[in-house]
Amino acid sequence: EYINSFYFNKLEFTRFSSSVGKFVGFTELGVKNAANWNKDASLLSVWRAQKETYCQHNIQNWYNNMLTKS
């Protein structure tokens, strides 16, 4: 799962989660930002592609490193 959280003053206000597939807001500003960002289909497709680009590309490296550290 790919998660990217946005914080201001140590308070999470918006999060993108690949399992949900969209932005979720946790504060008044975060809800407004999430609603605006979720309207943009091209922006959502970029964020959804991050799971394949970042996570699945590196999973074997992380898995091997964790197994050798035990």
mmCIF file with all atom_site columns, C-alpha atoms in Angstrom, residues 4-58:
data_model
loop_
_atom_site.group_PDB
_atom_site.id
_atom_site.type_symbol
_atom_site.label_atom_id
_atom_site.label_alt_id
_atom_site.label_comp_id
_atom_site.label_asym_id
_atom_site.label_entity_id
_atom_site.label_seq_id
_atom_site.pdbx_PDB_ins_code
_atom_site.Cartn_x
_atom_site.Cartn_y
_atom_site.Cartn_z
_atom_site.occupancy
_atom_site.B_iso_or_equiv
_atom_site.pdbx_formal_charge
_atom_site.auth_seq_id
_atom_site.auth_comp_id
_atom_site.auth_asym_id
_atom_site.auth_atom_id
_atom_site.pdbx_PDB_model_num
ATOM 1  C CA . ASN A 1 4  ? 1.373   9.883  1.336   1.00 0.00 ? 4  ASN A CA 1
ATOM 2  C CA . SER A 1 5  ? 0.307   12.167 4.186   1.00 0.00 ? 5  SER A CA 1
ATOM 3  C CA . PHE A 1 6  ? 0.330   15.954 4.295   1.00 0.00 ? 6  PHE A CA 1
ATOM 4  C CA . TYR A 1 7  ? 0.978   17.706 7.616   1.00 0.00 ? 7  TYR A CA 1
ATOM 5  C CA . PHE A 1 8  ? 0.841   21.240 8.922   1.00 0.00 ? 8  PHE A CA 1
ATOM 6  C CA . ASN A 1 9  ? 1.981   22.049 12.488  1.00 0.00 ? 9  ASN A CA 1
ATOM 7  C CA . LYS A 1 10 ? 2.311   18.304 13.227  1.00 0.00 ? 10 LYS A CA 1
ATOM 8  C CA . LEU A 1 11 ? -1.344  17.729 12.296  1.00 0.00 ? 11 LEU A CA 1
ATOM 9  C CA . GLU A 1 12 ? -2.213  15.492 9.366   1.00 0.00 ? 12 GLU A CA 1
ATOM 10 C CA . PHE A 1 13 ? -4.737  17.302 7.213   1.00 0.00 ? 13 PHE A CA 1
ATOM 11 C CA . THR A 1 14 ? -4.835  15.230 4.005   1.00 0.00 ? 14 THR A CA 1
ATOM 12 C CA . ARG A 1 15 ? -3.757  11.730 2.994   1.00 0.00 ? 15 ARG A CA 1
ATOM 13 C CA . PHE A 1 16 ? -3.579  9.789  -0.249  1.00 0.00 ? 16 PHE A CA 1
ATOM 14 C CA . SER A 1 17 ? -3.920  6.032  0.160   1.00 0.00 ? 17 SER A CA 1
ATOM 15 C CA . SER A 1 18 ? -3.568  3.589  -2.717  1.00 0.00 ? 18 SER A CA 1
ATOM 16 C CA . SER A 1 19 ? -6.073  1.215  -1.091  1.00 0.00 ? 19 SER A CA 1
ATOM 17 C CA . VAL A 1 20 ? -8.738  3.954  -1.129  1.00 0.00 ? 20 VAL A CA 1
ATOM 18 C CA . GLY A 1 21 ? -7.526  5.368  -4.451  1.00 0.00 ? 21 GLY A CA 1
ATOM 19 C CA . LYS A 1 22 ? -8.228  8.984  -3.579  1.00 0.00 ? 22 LYS A CA 1
ATOM 20 C CA . PHE A 1 23 ? -7.367  11.787 -1.174  1.00 0.00 ? 23 PHE A CA 1
ATOM 21 C CA . VAL A 1 24 ? -9.033  11.917 2.235   1.00 0.00 ? 24 VAL A CA 1
ATOM 22 C CA . GLY A 1 25 ? -9.180  15.048 4.384   1.00 0.00 ? 25 GLY A CA 1
ATOM 23 C CA . PHE A 1 26 ? -9.035  15.101 8.176   1.00 0.00 ? 26 PHE A CA 1
ATOM 24 C CA . THR A 1 27 ? -9.465  18.814 8.893   1.00 0.00 ? 27 THR A CA 1
ATOM 25 C CA . GLU A 1 28 ? -11.668 21.482 7.353   1.00 0.00 ? 28 GLU A CA 1
ATOM 26 C CA . LEU A 1 29 ? -8.847  22.581 5.050   1.00 0.00 ? 29 LEU A CA 1
ATOM 27 C CA . GLY A 1 30 ? -7.921  18.974 4.323   1.00 0.00 ? 30 GLY A CA 1
ATOM 28 C CA . VAL A 1 31 ? -11.457 18.084 3.286   1.00 0.00 ? 31 VAL A CA 1
ATOM 29 C CA . LYS A 1 32 ? -11.531 21.060 0.897   1.00 0.00 ? 32 LYS A CA 1
ATOM 30 C CA . ASN A 1 33 ? -8.130  20.148 -0.557  1.00 0.00 ? 33 ASN A CA 1
ATOM 31 C CA . ALA A 1 34 ? -9.110  16.495 -0.933  1.00 0.00 ? 34 ALA A CA 1
ATOM 32 C CA . ALA A 1 35 ? -12.342 17.411 -2.711  1.00 0.00 ? 35 ALA A CA 1
ATOM 33 C CA . ASN A 1 36 ? -10.488 19.659 -5.164  1.00 0.00 ? 36 ASN A CA 1
ATOM 34 C CA . TRP A 1 37 ? -7.709  17.143 -5.801  1.00 0.00 ? 37 TRP A CA 1
ATOM 35 C CA . ASN A 1 38 ? -10.173 14.260 -6.247  1.00 0.00 ? 38 ASN A CA 1
ATOM 36 C CA . LYS A 1 39 ? -11.934 16.209 -9.021  1.00 0.00 ? 39 LYS A CA 1
ATOM 37 C CA . ASP A 1 40 ? -8.787  16.103 -11.152 1.00 0.00 ? 40 ASP A CA 1
ATOM 38 C CA . ALA A 1 41 ? -8.687  12.701 -12.874 1.00 0.00 ? 41 ALA A CA 1
ATOM 39 C CA . SER A 1 42 ? -5.170  13.208 -14.247 1.00 0.00 ? 42 SER A CA 1
ATOM 40 C CA . LEU A 1 43 ? -3.822  14.035 -10.778 1.00 0.00 ? 43 LEU A CA 1
ATOM 41 C CA . LEU A 1 44 ? -5.461  10.927 -9.318  1.00 0.00 ? 44 LEU A CA 1
ATOM 42 C CA . SER A 1 45 ? -4.005  8.722  -12.051 1.00 0.00 ? 45 SER A CA 1
ATOM 43 C CA . VAL A 1 46 ? -0.507  10.037 -11.266 1.00 0.00 ? 46 VAL A CA 1
ATOM 44 C CA . TRP A 1 47 ? -0.913  9.324  -7.556  1.00 0.00 ? 47 TRP A CA 1
ATOM 45 C CA . ARG A 1 48 ? -2.415  5.867  -8.199  1.00 0.00 ? 48 ARG A CA 1
ATOM 46 C CA . ALA A 1 49 ? 0.571   5.016  -10.419 1.00 0.00 ? 49 ALA A CA 1
ATOM 47 C CA . GLN A 1 50 ? 2.967   5.759  -7.544  1.00 0.00 ? 50 GLN A CA 1
ATOM 48 C CA . LYS A 1 51 ? 2.261   2.339  -6.027  1.00 0.00 ? 51 LYS A CA 1
ATOM 49 C CA . GLU A 1 52 ? 3.582   0.566  -9.123  1.00 0.00 ? 52 GLU A CA 1
ATOM 50 C CA . THR A 1 53 ? 6.359   3.105  -9.692  1.00 0.00 ? 53 THR A CA 1
ATOM 51 C CA . TYR A 1 54 ? 7.714   3.318  -6.162  1.00 0.00 ? 54 TYR A CA 1
ATOM 52 C CA . CYS A 1 55 ? 6.487   0.424  -4.035  1.00 0.00 ? 55 CYS A CA 1
ATOM 53 C CA . GLN A 1 56 ? 6.415   -2.530 -6.392  1.00 0.00 ? 56 GLN A CA 1
ATOM 54 C CA . HIS A 1 57 ? 9.686   -1.475 -7.999  1.00 0.00 ? 57 HIS A CA 1
ATOM 55 C CA . ASN A 1 58 ? 11.525  -1.616 -4.651  1.00 0.00 ? 58 ASN A CA 1
#
